[in-house]
């Protein structure tokens, strides 16, 4: 499972998904979009559905990649029942932050419930070596915020434009 808002889906999101699929030898990877994402404005059902549909279209060349909507907010809750949770280092920093929990004990209990964790590098965030997921260099600065601000070259391309020799 790979949680995020994916608003919009970027080339880095796809590179992380590809790296997780290949490196971790996954059968399937779910991109999980929460209706109640932490530190994001409330998402209504229409905007989430529009995002789900767009991501499904953009990832149609990856039959192993699913897109799901979830009601849970915390990564530990979203990841329940999965074998692996994949995330960027910025999300890992958020997962570790006691601000999102009742207290540090609640945070520690949530961390203990996580399945195997794989963390992709992100500029300005530390990745513990034992959790590091290798992705192509140069993507650690890519962000959906920058795409929304006009950096369209970082947006995920349409599937027909993506050459994937091993899929």
Coordinates of N, CA, C and O in Angstrom, one line a residue:
X1 N 0.8 -1.2 0.0 CA 0.0 0.0 0.0 C 0.9 1.2 0.0 O 1.9 1.2 0.7
X2 N 0.5 2.2 -0.8 CA 1.2 3.5 -0.9 C 0.2 4.6 -0.7 O -0.5 4.9 -1.6
X3 N 0.2 5.2 0.5 CA -0.8 6.3 0.8 C -0.3 7.6 0.3 O 0.9 7.9 0.3
X4 N -1.3 8.5 -0.1 CA -1.0 9.8 -0.5 C -2.2 10.5 -1.0 O -3.2 9.9 -1.2
X5 N -2.0 11.8 -1.3 CA -3.1 12.5 -1.9 C -3.0 12.5 -3.4 O -4.0 12.6 -4.1
X6 N -1.8 12.3 -3.9 CA -1.6 12.2 -5.4 C -2.3 13.3 -6.1 O -3.1 13.0 -7.1
X7 N -2.1 14.5 -5.7 CA -2.9 15.7 -6.2 C -2.0 16.7 -6.8 O -1.8 17.7 -6.1
X8 N -1.6 16.5 -8.0 CA -1.8 15.4 -9.0 C -0.7 14.3 -8.8 O 0.3 14.5 -8.2
X9 N -1.0 13.3 -9.6 CA 0.0 12.2 -9.7 C 1.3 12.7 -10.4 O 1.1 13.4 -11.4
X10 N 2.4 12.4 -9.9 CA 3.7 13.0 -10.4 C 4.6 11.8 -11.0 O 4.3 10.7 -10.7
X11 N 5.6 12.2 -11.7 CA 6.6 11.3 -12.1 C 7.3 10.6 -11.0 O 7.7 9.5 -11.0
X12 N 7.5 11.3 -9.8 CA 8.1 10.7 -8.6 C 7.2 9.7 -8.0 O 7.6 8.6 -7.6
X13 N 5.9 10.0 -8.0 CA 4.9 8.9 -7.4 C 5.0 7.7 -8.3 O 5.1 6.6 -7.7
X14 N 5.1 7.8 -9.6 CA 5.2 6.6 -10.4 C 6.5 5.9 -10.2 O 6.6 4.7 -10.2
X15 N 7.6 6.7 -10.1 CA 9.0 6.1 -9.9 C 9.0 5.3 -8.6 O 9.6 4.2 -8.5
X16 N 8.4 5.9 -7.5 CA 8.3 5.2 -6.2 C 7.5 3.9 -6.4 O 7.9 2.8 -5.9
X17 N 6.4 4.0 -7.0 CA 5.5 2.8 -7.2 C 6.3 1.7 -8.0 O 6.3 0.5 -7.6
X18 N 7.0 2.1 -9.1 CA 7.7 1.2 -9.9 C 8.9 0.5 -9.1 O 9.1 -0.7 -9.2
X19 N 9.6 1.4 -8.3 CA 10.7 0.8 -7.5 C 10.2 -0.1 -6.5 O 10.8 -1.2 -6.3
X20 N 9.1 0.2 -5.8 CA 8.5 -0.7 -4.8 C 8.1 -2.0 -5.5 O 8.4 -3.1 -5.0
X21 N 7.4 -2.0 -6.6 CA 6.9 -3.2 -7.3 C 8.1 -4.1 -7.7 O 8.1 -5.3 -7.4
X22 N 9.1 -3.4 -8.3 CA 10.3 -4.2 -8.7 C 11.2 -4.7 -7.6 O 11.5 -5.9 -7.5
X23 N 11.5 -3.8 -6.7 CA 12.5 -4.1 -5.6 C 11.9 -5.0 -4.6 O 12.6 -6.0 -4.1
X24 N 10.7 -4.8 -4.2 CA 10.0 -5.6 -3.1 C 9.3 -6.8 -3.7 O 8.7 -7.5 -2.9
X25 N 9.3 -6.9 -5.0 CA 8.7 -8.1 -5.7 C 7.2 -8.3 -5.3 O 6.8 -9.3 -4.8
X26 N 6.5 -7.2 -5.4 CA 5.1 -7.2 -5.1 C 4.2 -7.7 -6.2 O 4.6 -7.7 -7.4
X27 N 3.1 -8.3 -5.8 CA 2.1 -8.8 -6.8 C 1.2 -7.6 -7.2 O 0.7 -7.6 -8.3
X28 N 1.0 -6.7 -6.2 CA 0.1 -5.6 -6.4 C 0.5 -4.5 -5.5 O 1.0 -4.7 -4.4
X29 N 0.2 -3.3 -5.9 CA 0.4 -2.1 -5.0 C -0.8 -1.2 -5.1 O -1.2 -0.9 -6.2
X30 N -1.4 -0.9 -4.0 CA -2.5 0.0 -4.0 C -2.1 1.4 -3.6 O -1.4 1.6 -2.6
X31 N -2.4 2.3 -4.5 CA -2.3 3.8 -4.1 C -3.6 4.1 -3.3 O -4.7 3.9 -3.8
X32 N -3.4 4.5 -2.1 CA -4.5 4.7 -1.2 C -4.7 6.2 -1.0 O -3.9 6.9 -0.4
X33 N -5.9 6.7 -1.4 CA -6.2 8.1 -1.2 C -7.3 8.2 -0.1 O -8.3 7.5 -0.2
X34 N -7.0 9.0 0.9 CA -7.9 9.1 2.1 C -8.8 10.3 1.9 O -8.4 11.3 1.5
X35 N -10.1 10.0 2.3 CA -11.0 11.1 2.3 C -10.7 12.1 3.4 O -11.2 13.2 3.5
X36 N -9.9 11.7 4.4 CA -9.5 12.5 5.5 C -8.0 12.6 5.7 O -7.5 12.3 6.8
X37 N -7.3 12.9 4.7 CA -5.9 12.9 4.7 C -5.4 13.9 5.7 O -5.9 15.0 5.9
X38 N -4.3 13.5 6.5 CA -3.7 14.4 7.5 C -3.2 15.7 6.8 O -2.5 15.6 5.8
X39 N -3.4 16.8 7.5 CA -2.8 18.1 7.0 C -3.2 18.5 5.6 O -2.5 19.2 4.9
X40 N -4.4 18.0 5.2 CA -4.9 18.4 3.9 C -6.3 18.9 4.1 O -7.0 18.5 5.1
X41 N -6.8 19.8 3.2 CA -8.1 20.3 3.4 C -9.1 19.1 3.1 O -8.8 18.1 2.5
X42 N -10.3 19.2 3.7 CA -11.3 18.2 3.5 C -11.6 17.9 2.1 O -11.7 18.8 1.3
X43 N -11.6 16.6 1.7 CA -11.9 16.2 0.3 C -13.3 15.7 0.3 O -13.7 14.8 1.0
X44 N -14.1 16.2 -0.7 CA -15.4 15.7 -0.8 C -15.4 14.5 -1.8 O -14.4 14.3 -2.5
X45 N -16.5 13.7 -1.8 CA -16.5 12.5 -2.5 C -16.3 12.7 -4.0 O -15.7 11.9 -4.7
X46 N -16.8 13.8 -4.5 CA -16.7 14.1 -6.0 C -15.2 14.4 -6.3 O -14.7 13.9 -7.3
X47 N -14.5 15.2 -5.5 CA -13.1 15.4 -5.8 C -12.2 14.2 -5.7 O -11.3 14.0 -6.5
X48 N -12.5 13.4 -4.7 CA -11.8 12.1 -4.6 C -12.1 11.2 -5.7 O -11.2 10.6 -6.3
X49 N -13.3 11.1 -6.1 CA -13.7 10.2 -7.3 C -13.0 10.7 -8.6 O -12.5 9.9 -9.3
X50 N -13.0 12.0 -8.8 CA -12.3 12.6 -10.0 C -10.8 12.2 -10.0 O -10.3 11.8 -11.0
X51 N -10.2 12.3 -8.8 CA -8.8 12.0 -8.7 C -8.6 10.5 -8.9 O -7.7 10.1 -9.6
X52 N -9.4 9.6 -8.3 CA -9.3 8.2 -8.5 C -9.4 7.8 -10.0 O -8.6 7.1 -10.5
X53 N -10.4 8.4 -10.7 CA -10.6 8.1 -12.1 C -9.4 8.6 -12.9 O -8.9 7.9 -13.8
X54 N -8.9 9.8 -12.6 CA -7.7 10.3 -13.4 C -6.5 9.5 -13.1 O -5.7 9.2 -14.1
X55 N -6.2 9.0 -11.9 CA -5.1 8.2 -11.6 C -5.2 6.8 -12.3 O -4.2 6.3 -12.8
X56 N -6.4 6.3 -12.3 CA -6.6 5.0 -12.9 C -6.3 5.1 -14.4 O -5.7 4.2 -15.0
X57 N -6.7 6.2 -15.0 CA -6.4 6.4 -16.5 C -4.9 6.5 -16.7 O -4.4 6.0 -17.6
X58 N -4.3 7.3 -15.8 CA -2.8 7.6 -16.0 C -2.0 6.3 -15.7 O -0.8 6.3 -16.1
X59 N -2.5 5.4 -15.0 CA -1.7 4.2 -14.6 C -2.2 2.9 -15.3 O -1.9 1.8 -14.9
X60 N -3.0 3.1 -16.3 CA -3.6 1.9 -17.0 C -2.5 1.0 -17.6 O -2.8 -0.2 -17.8
X61 N -1.3 1.5 -17.8 CA -0.2 0.6 -18.3 C 0.4 -0.2 -17.2 O 1.4 -0.9 -17.5
X62 N 0.0 -0.1 -16.0 CA 0.5 -0.8 -14.8 C -0.6 -1.7 -14.2 O -1.2 -1.2 -13.2
X63 N -0.9 -2.8 -14.8 CA -2.0 -3.6 -14.3 C -1.8 -4.1 -12.8 O -2.8 -4.4 -12.2
X64 N -0.7 -4.0 -12.3 CA -0.4 -4.4 -10.9 C -0.7 -3.2 -9.9 O -0.7 -3.4 -8.7
X65 N -1.0 -2.0 -10.5 CA -1.2 -0.9 -9.6 C -2.7 -0.6 -9.5 O -3.4 -0.4 -10.6
X66 N -3.2 -0.6 -8.3 CA -4.6 -0.3 -8.1 C -4.7 1.1 -7.4 O -3.8 1.5 -6.7
X67 N -5.9 1.7 -7.5 CA -6.1 2.9 -6.8 C -7.4 2.7 -5.9 O -8.4 2.3 -6.4
X68 N -7.2 3.0 -4.6 CA -8.3 2.8 -3.7 C -8.6 4.1 -2.9 O -7.6 4.8 -2.6
X69 N -9.8 4.3 -2.5 CA -10.2 5.3 -1.6 C -10.4 4.7 -0.2 O -11.0 3.6 -0.1
X70 N -9.9 5.4 0.8 CA -10.1 4.9 2.2 C -10.6 6.0 3.1 O -10.5 7.2 2.8
X71 N -11.2 5.6 4.2 CA -11.8 6.5 5.2 C -10.8 6.8 6.3 O -11.0 7.8 7.0
X72 N -9.9 5.9 6.5 CA -8.9 6.0 7.6 C -8.0 7.2 7.3 O -7.8 7.6 6.2
X73 N -7.4 7.8 8.4 CA -6.6 8.9 8.3 C -5.1 8.6 8.6 O -4.2 9.0 7.9
X74 N -4.8 7.8 9.6 CA -3.5 7.5 10.0 C -2.9 6.4 9.1 O -3.6 5.4 8.8
X75 N -1.7 6.5 8.7 CA -1.0 5.5 7.9 C -1.1 4.1 8.5 O -1.4 3.1 7.8
X76 N -0.9 4.0 9.8 CA -1.0 2.7 10.5 C -2.4 2.1 10.3 O -2.6 0.8 10.2
X77 N -3.5 2.9 10.3 CA -4.8 2.4 10.1 C -5.1 2.0 8.6 O -5.7 1.0 8.3
X78 N -4.6 2.8 7.7 CA -4.7 2.6 6.3 C -4.0 1.3 5.9 O -4.4 0.5 5.1
X79 N -2.8 1.1 6.5 CA -1.9 -0.1 6.2 C -2.4 -1.4 6.8 O -1.8 -2.4 6.5
X80 N -3.4 -1.3 7.7 CA -3.8 -2.6 8.3 C -4.2 -3.6 7.3 O -5.0 -3.3 6.3
X81 N -3.7 -4.8 7.4 CA -4.0 -5.9 6.5 C -3.0 -6.0 5.3 O -3.1 -7.0 4.5
X82 N -2.2 -5.0 5.1 CA -1.2 -5.0 4.0 C 0.1 -5.6 4.5 O 0.4 -5.6 5.7
X83 N 0.9 -6.1 3.5 CA 2.2 -6.7 3.9 C 3.3 -5.6 3.9 O 4.3 -5.8 4.6
X84 N 3.1 -4.6 3.1 CA 4.1 -3.5 3.0 C 3.4 -2.2 2.9 O 2.4 -2.1 2.3
X85 N 4.0 -1.1 3.5 CA 3.6 0.2 3.3 C 4.7 1.0 2.7 O 5.9 0.9 3.2
X86 N 4.5 1.7 1.6 CA 5.5 2.5 0.8 C 5.1 3.9 1.0 O 3.9 4.3 0.9
X87 N 6.1 4.8 1.2 CA 5.9 6.2 1.4 C 7.1 7.0 1.1 O 8.2 6.4 1.1
X88 N 6.9 8.3 0.8 CA 8.0 9.2 0.7 C 8.5 9.6 2.1 O 7.8 9.4 3.1
X89 N 9.8 10.1 2.1 CA 10.4 10.4 3.4 C 9.6 11.6 4.1 O 9.6 11.6 5.3
X90 N 8.9 12.4 3.4 CA 8.1 13.4 4.0 C 6.9 12.8 4.7 O 6.6 13.2 5.8
X91 N 6.3 11.8 4.2 CA 5.2 11.1 4.8 C 5.8 10.3 6.1 O 5.1 10.3 7.1
X92 N 6.9 9.7 5.9 CA 7.6 9.0 7.1 C 7.8 10.0 8.2 O 7.5 9.7 9.4
X93 N 8.3 11.2 7.9 CA 8.4 12.3 8.9 C 7.1 12.6 9.6 O 7.0 12.7 10.9
X94 N 6.0 12.6 8.9 CA 4.7 12.9 9.4 C 4.3 11.7 10.3 O 3.7 11.9 11.4
X95 N 4.5 10.5 9.8 CA 4.1 9.3 10.6 C 4.8 9.3 12.0 O 4.2 8.9 13.0
X96 N 6.1 9.8 12.0 CA 6.8 9.8 13.3 C 6.5 11.0 14.2 O 6.8 10.9 15.4
X97 N 5.8 12.0 13.7 CA 5.5 13.2 14.5 C 4.3 12.9 15.5 O 3.2 12.6 15.1
X98 N 4.6 13.1 16.8 CA 3.6 12.8 17.8 C 2.4 13.8 17.7 O 1.3 13.5 18.3
X99 N 2.5 14.9 16.9 CA 1.5 15.9 16.8 C 0.2 15.2 16.3 O -0.9 15.6 16.6
X100 N 0.3 14.2 15.5 CA -0.9 13.5 14.8 C -1.5 12.5 15.7 O -2.5 11.8 15.3
X101 N -1.0 12.3 16.9 CA -1.5 11.2 17.8 C -1.9 11.9 19.1 O -1.5 13.0 19.4
X102 N -2.6 11.1 19.9 CA -2.9 11.6 21.3 C -1.7 11.9 22.1 O -1.7 12.9 22.9
X103 N -0.7 11.1 22.0 CA 0.5 11.2 22.7 C 1.6 10.3 22.1 O 1.3 9.6 21.1
X104 N 2.8 10.3 22.7 CA 3.9 9.5 22.1 C 3.6 8.0 22.2 O 4.0 7.3 21.4
X105 N 2.9 7.6 23.3 CA 2.6 6.2 23.4 C 1.7 5.8 22.3 O 1.8 4.7 21.8
X106 N 0.7 6.6 22.0 CA -0.2 6.3 20.9 C 0.5 6.2 19.5 O 0.3 5.3 18.7
X107 N 1.5 7.1 19.4 CA 2.3 7.1 18.2 C 3.1 5.8 18.1 O 3.2 5.1 17.1
X108 N 3.7 5.4 19.2 CA 4.6 4.2 19.3 C 3.7 3.0 19.0 O 4.2 2.1 18.3
X109 N 2.5 3.0 19.5 CA 1.6 1.8 19.3 C 1.2 1.8 17.8 O 1.2 0.7 17.2
X110 N 1.0 2.9 17.2 CA 0.7 3.0 15.7 C 1.9 2.5 14.9 O 1.7 1.7 14.0
X111 N 3.1 2.9 15.3 CA 4.3 2.4 14.6 C 4.5 0.9 14.7 O 4.9 0.3 13.7
X112 N 4.2 0.4 15.9 CA 4.3 -1.0 16.1 C 3.3 -1.8 15.2 O 3.6 -3.0 14.9
X113 N 2.2 -1.2 14.8 CA 1.2 -1.9 14.0 C 1.6 -1.9 12.5 O 1.0 -2.6 11.7
X114 N 2.6 -1.1 12.1 CA 2.9 -1.0 10.7 C 3.4 -2.3 10.2 O 4.2 -3.0 10.8
X115 N 3.1 -2.6 8.9 CA 3.8 -3.8 8.3 C 5.2 -3.3 7.9 O 5.6 -2.3 8.3
X116 N 5.8 -4.1 7.0 CA 7.1 -3.7 6.5 C 7.0 -2.3 5.9 O 6.0 -2.0 5.2
X117 N 8.0 -1.5 6.1 CA 8.0 -0.1 5.7 C 9.1 0.1 4.7 O 10.3 -0.3 4.9
X118 N 8.8 0.8 3.5 CA 9.8 1.2 2.5 C 9.6 2.7 2.3 O 8.5 3.1 2.0
X119 N 10.7 3.4 2.4 CA 10.7 4.9 2.4 C 11.5 5.4 1.2 O 12.7 5.1 1.1
X120 N 10.9 6.2 0.3 CA 11.7 6.8 -0.8 C 12.2 8.1 -0.3 O 11.6 8.9 0.5
X121 N 13.4 8.5 -0.9 CA 14.0 9.8 -0.5 C 13.2 11.0 -0.9 O 12.5 10.9 -1.9
X122 N 13.3 12.0 -0.1 CA 12.6 13.3 -0.4 C 13.5 14.4 0.2 O 14.0 14.3 1.3
X123 N 13.7 15.4 -0.6 CA 14.6 16.5 -0.2 C 14.2 17.0 1.2 O 13.0 17.3 1.4
X124 N 15.2 17.2 2.1 CA 15.0 17.8 3.4 C 14.5 16.8 4.4 O 14.2 17.2 5.6
X125 N 14.4 15.5 4.1 CA 14.0 14.5 5.0 C 15.0 13.3 5.1 O 15.5 12.9 4.1
X126 N 15.2 12.8 6.3 CA 16.1 11.7 6.5 C 15.4 10.4 6.3 O 14.2 10.2 6.7
X127 N 16.1 9.5 5.7 CA 15.5 8.1 5.5 C 16.4 7.1 6.2 O 17.6 7.1 5.9
X128 N 15.9 6.4 7.2 CA 16.7 5.4 7.8 C 17.2 4.4 6.8 O 16.4 3.9 6.0
X129 N 18.5 4.0 6.8 CA 19.0 3.1 5.7 C 18.3 1.8 5.6 O 18.1 1.3 4.5
X130 N 17.8 1.3 6.7 CA 17.1 0.0 6.7 C 15.7 0.1 6.1 O 15.2 -1.0 5.7
X131 N 15.2 1.3 5.9 CA 13.9 1.5 5.3 C 14.0 2.0 3.9 O 13.0 2.1 3.2
X132 N 15.2 2.4 3.4 CA 15.4 3.1 2.2 C 14.9 2.3 1.0 O 15.3 1.1 0.8
X133 N 14.2 2.9 0.1 CA 13.7 2.4 -1.2 C 14.5 3.1 -2.3 O 14.4 4.4 -2.3
X134 N 15.3 2.4 -3.1 CA 16.1 3.1 -4.1 C 15.1 3.5 -5.3 O 14.4 2.7 -5.8
X135 N 15.2 4.8 -5.6 CA 14.4 5.3 -6.7 C 15.4 6.1 -7.6 O 16.5 6.5 -7.1
X136 N 15.1 6.3 -8.8 CA 16.1 7.1 -9.7 C 16.4 8.4 -9.0 O 15.6 9.1 -8.5
X137 N 17.7 8.8 -9.1 CA 18.1 10.1 -8.6 C 17.5 11.3 -9.3 O 17.1 11.1 -10.5
X138 N 17.4 12.4 -8.6 CA 16.8 13.6 -9.2 C 15.4 13.8 -9.0 O 14.8 14.8 -9.4
X139 N 14.7 12.8 -8.4 CA 13.3 12.9 -8.1 C 12.9 13.4 -6.7 O 11.7 13.6 -6.4
X140 N 13.9 13.6 -5.9 CA 13.7 13.9 -4.5 C 13.1 15.3 -4.3 O 12.6 15.6 -3.3
X141 N 13.1 16.1 -5.3 CA 12.6 17.5 -5.3 C 11.2 17.6 -5.9 O 10.5 18.6 -5.8
X142 N 10.8 16.6 -6.6 CA 9.5 16.6 -7.3 C 8.4 16.6 -6.3 O 8.4 15.9 -5.4
X143 N 7.4 17.5 -6.6 CA 6.2 17.6 -5.7 C 5.0 17.9 -6.5 O 5.0 18.6 -7.5
X144 N 3.9 17.4 -5.9 CA 2.6 17.7 -6.5 C 2.3 19.2 -6.4 O 1.7 19.8 -7.2
X145 N 2.8 19.8 -5.3 CA 2.6 21.3 -5.1 C 3.2 22.1 -6.2 O 2.6 23.0 -6.7
X146 N 4.4 21.6 -6.6 CA 5.1 22.3 -7.7 C 4.4 22.1 -9.0 O 4.3 23.1 -9.8
X147 N 3.8 21.0 -9.2 CA 3.0 20.7 -10.4 C 1.8 21.6 -10.5 O 1.5 22.3 -11.5
X148 N 1.1 21.7 -9.3 CA -0.1 22.6 -9.2 C 0.3 24.1 -9.4 O -0.5 24.9 -10.0
X149 N 1.6 24.4 -9.1 CA 2.1 25.8 -9.3 C 2.6 26.1 -10.7 O 3.1 27.1 -11.0
X150 N 2.5 25.0 -11.6 CA 2.9 25.3 -13.0 C 4.1 24.4 -13.5 O 4.4 24.5 -14.7
X151 N 4.7 23.6 -12.6 CA 5.8 22.8 -13.1 C 5.3 21.5 -13.7 O 5.4 20.4 -13.2
X152 N 4.6 21.7 -14.9 CA 3.9 20.6 -15.5 C 4.8 19.4 -16.0 O 4.3 18.3 -16.1
X153 N 6.1 19.7 -16.1 CA 7.0 18.6 -16.5 C 7.1 17.5 -15.5 O 7.6 16.4 -15.8
X154 N 6.7 17.8 -14.3 CA 6.7 16.8 -13.2 C 5.4 16.0 -13.1 O 5.3 15.1 -12.3
X155 N 4.4 16.4 -13.8 CA 3.2 15.7 -13.8 C 3.4 14.3 -14.5 O 4.2 14.1 -15.4
X156 N 2.6 13.3 -14.0 CA 2.7 12.0 -14.6 C 2.2 12.0 -16.0 O 1.1 12.6 -16.3
X157 N 2.9 11.4 -16.9 CA 2.5 11.4 -18.3 C 1.4 10.5 -18.6 O 1.2 9.5 -17.8
X158 N 0.7 10.6 -19.7 CA -0.4 9.7 -20.1 C 0.3 8.3 -20.4 O 1.5 8.3 -20.8
X159 N -0.4 7.2 -20.1 CA 0.3 5.9 -20.3 C 0.9 5.7 -21.7 O 1.9 5.1 -21.8
X160 N 0.2 6.2 -22.8 CA 0.8 6.0 -24.1 C 2.1 6.7 -24.3 O 2.9 6.2 -25.1
X161 N 2.4 7.7 -23.5 CA 3.7 8.4 -23.6 C 4.8 7.8 -22.8 O 5.9 8.2 -22.9
X162 N 4.4 6.8 -22.0 CA 5.4 6.1 -21.1 C 5.9 4.9 -21.8 O 5.2 4.0 -22.2
X163 N 7.2 4.8 -21.9 CA 7.8 3.5 -22.5 C 8.2 2.7 -21.3 O 9.1 3.1 -20.5
X164 N 7.7 1.5 -21.2 CA 7.9 0.6 -20.1 C 8.3 -0.8 -20.8 O 7.4 -1.6 -21.0
X165 N 9.6 -1.0 -21.0 CA 10.0 -2.2 -21.7 C 9.8 -3.5 -20.9 O 9.6 -4.5 -21.5
X166 N 9.7 -3.4 -19.5 CA 9.6 -4.6 -18.7 C 8.2 -4.8 -18.2 O 8.0 -5.7 -17.4
X167 N 7.2 -4.2 -18.7 CA 5.8 -4.4 -18.3 C 5.0 -4.9 -19.5 O 5.1 -4.7 -20.6

